[in-house]
Amino acid sequence: MTVSTRSTPLHVARKPSSEDAYFFMMNNLLHSRMEAGFPSNDVCFDEDVNVYLASLLVSSIFPRSGDDCARGILPVDASIFEAAEAAAGTREKYRIYRRSADSLLVSLGIFKNARLKRPDSAPHLAMSDAAHIGRGKSYYAIARAYAAQVHRRNTAVGDVLGKLSDHFERYVGVLSIMGGEHLNIFKHLTDGELFHLEKAPCPAQKSPELALRHDRFLDLYSKYLESKSTSAKAALIAAVREIRELDSSFEFDVDARERISSS
């Protein structure tokens, strides 16, 4: 199991290109799928989904003119429905739902922020992850239906949208692992967490202690995989917290793996 993965900078000798970014995203996506226990073609042929996801992530870095994912999403179902109703034709309706599904998948998976706003913004209106996953599945299913109307037949892109709808939670889990363990995108630290990190001794000075905590984490993770009990999960989460006290780069999302294994 990969504990922490540092990516190789793309700007080593020349300005990075979209081809460099595509290779980087695809490579880390495939690694993340293996680490998640959801390898390519496991439940269905989905190498085409890998291509779609890698291209989607690259387009966030190198947006093309008119790129769907560069426009963001509408925040609630009612807004999306109203925009689709007001759209000029079926093709635009398709783009609205596909764009919303893509953005929701990336924000929920990579950034762990499905609402695309500050964590303290209207918490009483917050939806659960399960509700957002349901939204993503529905948006992709609707986009697939509109795609079939536009082209008057099933298409390769339509097939991909159907797979993303059917296994949305699994792909969210894969992207969550990719974001934390390969792209080093972590959740925002609170002021209290920053205070404790600033007061903590230099990790290099406590490397023996850090090694012991890593060993304990691996033992607890092995026990959790065997029992999947609530107490084992709590102990595992506590072990992750203890490691992060000494190494803020350490990231492990047990919930992402649960989403994959339970779907």
Coordinates of N, CA, C and O in Angstrom, one line a residue, residues 82-188:
E82 N -34.0 24.3 -14.4 CA -34.5 25.5 -15.1 C -33.6 25.9 -16.3 O -34.1 26.3 -17.3
A83 N -32.3 25.7 -16.1 CA -31.3 26.0 -17.2 C -31.6 25.1 -18.4 O -31.6 25.5 -19.6
A84 N -31.9 23.8 -18.1 CA -32.1 22.8 -19.2 C -33.4 23.1 -19.9 O -33.5 23.0 -21.1
E85 N -34.4 23.6 -19.1 CA -35.7 23.9 -19.7 C -35.6 25.1 -20.6 O -36.3 25.2 -21.7
A86 N -34.7 26.0 -20.3 CA -34.5 27.2 -21.1 C -33.5 27.0 -22.2 O -33.4 28.0 -23.0
A87 N -32.9 25.9 -22.3 CA -31.9 25.6 -23.3 C -32.5 25.6 -24.7 O -33.7 25.3 -24.9
A88 N -31.7 26.0 -25.7 CA -32.2 26.2 -27.1 C -32.5 24.8 -27.7 O -33.4 24.8 -28.5
G89 N -31.9 23.7 -27.3 CA -32.2 22.5 -27.9 C -31.6 21.3 -27.1 O -31.1 21.5 -26.0
T90 N -31.8 20.1 -27.6 CA -31.4 18.9 -26.9 C -29.9 18.9 -26.7 O -29.4 18.4 -25.6
R91 N -29.1 19.3 -27.6 CA -27.6 19.3 -27.5 C -27.2 20.1 -26.3 O -26.3 19.8 -25.5
E92 N -27.8 21.3 -26.1 CA -27.4 22.2 -25.0 C -27.9 21.6 -23.7 O -27.2 21.7 -22.7
K93 N -29.1 20.9 -23.7 CA -29.5 20.2 -22.4 C -28.5 19.1 -22.1 O -28.2 19.0 -20.9
Y94 N -28.0 18.4 -23.1 CA -27.0 17.4 -22.8 C -25.8 18.0 -22.2 O -25.2 17.4 -21.3
R95 N -25.3 19.1 -22.7 CA -24.1 19.7 -22.2 C -24.3 20.2 -20.8 O -23.4 20.1 -20.0
I96 N -25.4 20.7 -20.5 CA -25.7 21.2 -19.1 C -25.6 20.0 -18.1 O -24.9 20.1 -17.1
Y97 N -26.2 18.9 -18.4 CA -26.2 17.8 -17.4 C -24.8 17.1 -17.4 O -24.4 16.7 -16.3
R98 N -24.2 17.0 -18.6 CA -22.9 16.4 -18.6 C -21.9 17.2 -17.8 O -21.1 16.7 -17.1
R99 N -21.9 18.6 -18.1 CA -21.0 19.5 -17.4 C -21.2 19.4 -15.9 O -20.2 19.4 -15.1
S100 N -22.5 19.4 -15.5 CA -22.7 19.4 -14.0 C -22.3 18.1 -13.4 O -21.7 18.1 -12.3
A101 N -22.5 17.0 -14.1 CA -22.0 15.7 -13.6 C -20.5 15.6 -13.5 O -19.9 15.1 -12.5
D102 N -19.8 16.1 -14.5 CA -18.3 16.1 -14.5 C -17.8 16.9 -13.4 O -16.9 16.5 -12.7
S103 N -18.3 18.1 -13.2 CA -17.8 19.0 -12.2 C -18.1 18.4 -10.8 O -17.3 18.6 -9.9
L104 N -19.3 17.8 -10.6 CA -19.6 17.2 -9.3 C -18.7 16.0 -9.0 O -18.2 15.9 -7.9
L105 N -18.4 15.2 -10.0 CA -17.4 14.1 -9.9 C -16.1 14.6 -9.4 O -15.5 14.0 -8.5
V106 N -15.5 15.6 -10.1 CA -14.2 16.1 -9.8 C -14.2 16.8 -8.4 O -13.3 16.5 -7.6
S107 N -15.2 17.6 -8.1 CA -15.2 18.3 -6.9 C -15.4 17.4 -5.7 O -14.8 17.6 -4.6
L108 N -16.2 16.4 -5.8 CA -16.5 15.5 -4.7 C -15.3 14.5 -4.6 O -14.9 14.1 -3.5
G109 N -14.7 14.1 -5.7 CA -13.6 13.1 -5.6 C -12.3 13.7 -5.3 O -11.7 13.5 -4.3
I110 N -11.8 14.6 -6.2 CA -10.5 15.2 -6.0 C -10.4 16.1 -4.9 O -9.5 16.1 -4.0
F111 N -11.4 17.0 -4.8 CA -11.3 18.1 -3.8 C -12.2 17.8 -2.5 O -12.1 18.6 -1.6
K112 N -13.0 16.8 -2.5 CA -13.8 16.4 -1.4 C -14.7 17.6 -0.9 O -14.9 17.8 0.2
N113 N -15.2 18.3 -1.9 CA -16.0 19.5 -1.6 C -17.1 19.6 -2.7 O -17.0 20.3 -3.7
A114 N -18.2 18.8 -2.5 CA -19.2 18.8 -3.5 C -20.0 20.1 -3.7 O -20.6 20.3 -4.7
R115 N -20.0 20.9 -2.6 CA -20.8 22.1 -2.7 C -20.0 23.3 -3.3 O -20.6 24.3 -3.6
L116 N -18.7 23.1 -3.6 CA -17.9 24.1 -4.3 C -18.0 25.4 -3.6 O -18.0 26.5 -4.2
K117 N -18.0 25.4 -2.2 CA -17.9 26.7 -1.5 C -17.3 26.4 -0.1 O -16.9 25.3 0.2
R118 N -17.2 27.4 0.7 CA -16.5 27.3 2.0 C -17.2 26.4 2.9 O -18.5 26.3 2.9
P119 N -16.5 25.6 3.7 CA -17.1 24.6 4.6 C -18.1 25.2 5.5 O -19.0 24.6 6.0
D120 N -17.9 26.6 5.9 CA -18.8 27.2 6.9 C -20.0 27.9 6.2 O -20.7 28.7 6.9
S121 N -20.1 27.7 4.9 CA -21.2 28.4 4.2 C -22.5 27.7 4.3 O -22.7 26.6 3.7
A122 N -23.5 28.2 5.0 CA -24.8 27.6 5.2 C -24.8 26.1 5.5 O -25.3 25.3 4.8
P123 N -24.2 25.8 6.7 CA -24.1 24.3 7.0 C -25.4 23.7 7.2 O -25.5 22.5 7.0
H124 N -26.4 24.4 7.5 CA -27.8 23.8 7.7 C -28.4 23.4 6.4 O -29.4 22.6 6.4
L125 N -27.9 23.9 5.3 CA -28.4 23.5 4.0 C -27.5 22.4 3.3 O -27.8 22.0 2.2
A126 N -26.5 21.9 4.1 CA -25.5 21.0 3.4 C -26.2 19.7 3.2 O -27.0 19.2 3.9
M127 N -25.8 19.1 2.0 CA -26.3 17.8 1.6 C -25.3 16.7 2.0 O -24.1 17.1 2.0
S128 N -25.7 15.5 2.2 CA -24.7 14.5 2.5 C -24.0 14.0 1.3 O -24.4 14.3 0.1
D129 N -22.9 13.3 1.5 CA -22.1 12.8 0.3 C -23.0 11.8 -0.5 O -22.9 11.8 -1.7
A130 N -23.8 11.0 0.2 CA -24.7 10.1 -0.4 C -25.7 10.8 -1.4 O -26.0 10.4 -2.5
A131 N -26.2 12.0 -0.9 CA -27.1 12.8 -1.7 C -26.4 13.3 -3.0 O -27.0 13.3 -4.1
H132 N -25.2 13.8 -2.8 CA -24.4 14.3 -3.9 C -24.1 13.2 -4.9 O -24.1 13.4 -6.1
I133 N -23.8 12.0 -4.4 CA -23.5 10.8 -5.3 C -24.8 10.5 -6.1 O -24.7 10.2 -7.3
G134 N -25.9 10.6 -5.4 CA -27.2 10.4 -6.2 C -27.4 11.4 -7.3 O -27.9 11.0 -8.4
R135 N -27.0 12.6 -7.0 CA -27.1 13.7 -8.0 C -26.2 13.3 -9.2 O -26.6 13.4 -10.3
G136 N -25.0 13.0 -8.9 CA -24.0 12.7 -10.0 C -24.5 11.5 -10.9 O -24.4 11.6 -12.1
K137 N -25.0 10.5 -10.2 CA -25.5 9.3 -11.0 C -26.7 9.7 -11.9 O -26.8 9.3 -13.1
S138 N -27.6 10.6 -11.3 CA -28.7 11.0 -12.1 C -28.3 11.9 -13.3 O -28.8 11.8 -14.4
Y139 N -27.4 12.9 -13.0 CA -27.0 13.8 -14.1 C -26.3 13.0 -15.3 O -26.6 13.3 -16.4
Y140 N -25.5 12.0 -14.9 CA -24.9 11.3 -16.0 C -25.9 10.5 -16.8 O -25.8 10.3 -18.0
A141 N -26.9 9.9 -16.1 CA -27.9 9.1 -16.7 C -28.8 10.0 -17.7 O -29.1 9.6 -18.8
I142 N -29.1 11.2 -17.2 CA -29.9 12.1 -18.1 C -29.0 12.6 -19.3 O -29.5 12.6 -20.4
A143 N -27.7 12.9 -19.0 CA -26.9 13.3 -20.1 C -26.8 12.2 -21.2 O -26.8 12.4 -22.4
R144 N -26.7 10.9 -20.7 CA -26.6 9.8 -21.6 C -27.9 9.7 -22.5 O -27.8 9.5 -23.7
A145 N -29.1 10.0 -21.9 CA -30.3 9.9 -22.6 C -30.4 11.0 -23.7 O -30.8 10.8 -24.8
Y146 N -29.9 12.2 -23.3 CA -29.9 13.3 -24.2 C -28.9 13.1 -25.4 O -29.2 13.4 -26.5
A147 N -27.8 12.4 -25.0 CA -26.8 12.1 -26.1 C -27.4 11.2 -27.1 O -27.1 11.4 -28.3
A148 N -28.1 10.2 -26.7 CA -28.8 9.3 -27.6 C -29.8 10.0 -28.5 O -29.9 9.7 -29.7
Q149 N -30.5 11.0 -27.9 CA -31.4 11.8 -28.8 C -30.7 12.6 -29.8 O -31.1 12.7 -31.0
V150 N -29.5 13.2 -29.4 CA -28.8 14.1 -30.3 C -28.2 13.3 -31.5 O -28.3 13.7 -32.6
H151 N -27.7 12.1 -31.2 CA -27.0 11.4 -32.2 C -27.9 10.3 -32.8 O -27.5 9.6 -33.8
R152 N -29.1 10.2 -32.3 CA -30.1 9.2 -32.7 C -29.6 7.8 -32.7 O -30.1 6.9 -33.4
R153 N -28.7 7.5 -31.8 CA -28.2 6.2 -31.6 C -27.3 6.2 -30.3 O -26.9 7.3 -29.9
N154 N -26.9 5.0 -29.9 CA -25.9 4.9 -28.8 C -24.6 5.2 -29.3 O -24.2 4.8 -30.4
T155 N -23.8 6.0 -28.6 CA -22.4 6.4 -29.0 C -21.4 5.9 -27.9 O -21.8 5.5 -26.8
A156 N -20.1 6.0 -28.3 CA -19.1 5.7 -27.4 C -19.1 6.6 -26.1 O -18.9 6.1 -25.0
V157 N -19.3 7.8 -26.3 CA -19.4 8.8 -25.2 C -20.6 8.4 -24.3 O -20.6 8.5 -23.1
G158 N -21.7 8.1 -25.0 CA -22.9 7.7 -24.2 C -22.7 6.4 -23.4 O -23.1 6.4 -22.2
D159 N -21.9 5.5 -23.9 CA -21.6 4.3 -23.1 C -20.7 4.7 -21.9 O -21.0 4.2 -20.8
V160 N -19.8 5.6 -22.1 CA -19.0 6.1 -20.9 C -19.9 6.7 -19.9 O -19.7 6.5 -18.7
L161 N -20.8 7.6 -20.3 CA -21.6 8.3 -19.4 C -22.5 7.3 -18.6 O -22.8 7.5 -17.4
G162 N -22.9 6.2 -19.3 CA -23.7 5.2 -18.6 C -22.9 4.5 -17.5 O -23.4 4.2 -16.4
K163 N -21.6 4.2 -17.8 CA -20.8 3.5 -16.8 C -20.5 4.5 -15.6 O -20.4 4.0 -14.5
L164 N -20.3 5.7 -15.9 CA -20.1 6.7 -14.8 C -21.3 6.8 -14.0 O -21.2 7.0 -12.7
S165 N -22.5 6.7 -14.5 CA -23.7 6.8 -13.8 C -23.9 5.5 -12.9 O -24.2 5.6 -11.7
D166 N -23.6 4.3 -13.5 CA -23.8 3.1 -12.8 C -22.8 2.9 -11.6 O -23.2 2.3 -10.6
H167 N -21.6 3.4 -11.8 CA -20.6 3.2 -10.8 C -20.0 4.5 -10.3 O -18.8 4.6 -10.0
F168 N -20.8 5.5 -10.2 CA -20.3 6.9 -9.8 C -19.6 6.9 -8.5 O -18.5 7.5 -8.4
E169 N -20.1 6.2 -7.5 CA -19.5 6.2 -6.2 C -18.1 5.5 -6.2 O -17.2 5.9 -5.5
R170 N -17.9 4.5 -7.1 CA -16.6 3.9 -7.2 C -15.6 4.9 -7.8 O -14.4 5.0 -7.3
Y171 N -16.0 5.6 -8.8 CA -15.1 6.5 -9.4 C -14.8 7.7 -8.5 O -13.7 8.2 -8.5
V172 N -15.7 8.1 -7.7 CA -15.5 9.1 -6.7 C -14.4 8.6 -5.7 O -13.5 9.4 -5.4
G173 N -14.5 7.4 -5.3 CA -13.5 6.8 -4.4 C -12.1 6.8 -5.0 O -11.2 7.1 -4.3
V174 N -12.1 6.4 -6.3 CA -10.8 6.3 -6.9 C -10.2 7.7 -7.0 O -9.0 7.9 -6.7
L175 N -11.0 8.7 -7.4 CA -10.4 10.1 -7.5 C -10.1 10.7 -6.1 O -9.1 11.5 -6.0
S176 N -10.8 10.2 -5.1 CA -10.4 10.7 -3.8 C -9.1 10.2 -3.3 O -8.2 10.9 -2.8
I177 N -8.8 8.9 -3.6 CA -7.5 8.3 -3.4 C -6.4 9.0 -4.2 O -5.3 9.4 -3.7
M178 N -6.7 9.3 -5.5 CA -5.8 9.9 -6.4 C -5.5 11.3 -5.9 O -4.3 11.8 -5.9
G179 N -6.5 12.1 -5.5 CA -6.3 13.4 -5.0 C -5.4 13.5 -3.8 O -4.5 14.4 -3.7
G180 N -5.6 12.6 -2.8 CA -4.9 12.7 -1.6 C -3.5 12.0 -1.6 O -2.5 12.6 -1.1
E181 N -3.4 10.9 -2.3 CA -2.2 10.1 -2.2 C -1.2 10.3 -3.4 O -0.1 10.0 -3.4
H182 N -1.7 10.9 -4.5 CA -0.9 11.1 -5.7 C -0.8 12.6 -6.1 O 0.3 13.0 -6.5
L183 N -1.9 13.3 -5.9 CA -1.8 14.8 -6.3 C -1.6 15.6 -5.1 O -1.4 16.8 -5.2
N184 N -1.6 15.0 -3.9 CA -1.3 15.7 -2.6 C -2.2 16.9 -2.4 O -1.8 18.0 -2.0
I185 N -3.5 16.7 -2.7 CA -4.6 17.7 -2.4 C -5.3 17.3 -1.2 O -6.0 16.2 -1.1
F186 N -5.1 18.0 -0.1 CA -5.7 17.7 1.2 C -6.8 18.7 1.5 O -6.9 19.8 1.0
K187 N -7.6 18.2 2.5 CA -8.6 19.1 3.0 C -8.0 20.3 3.7 O -7.0 20.2 4.3
H188 N -8.8 21.4 3.7 CA -8.3 22.6 4.4 C -8.1 22.4 5.9 O -9.0 21.8 6.6

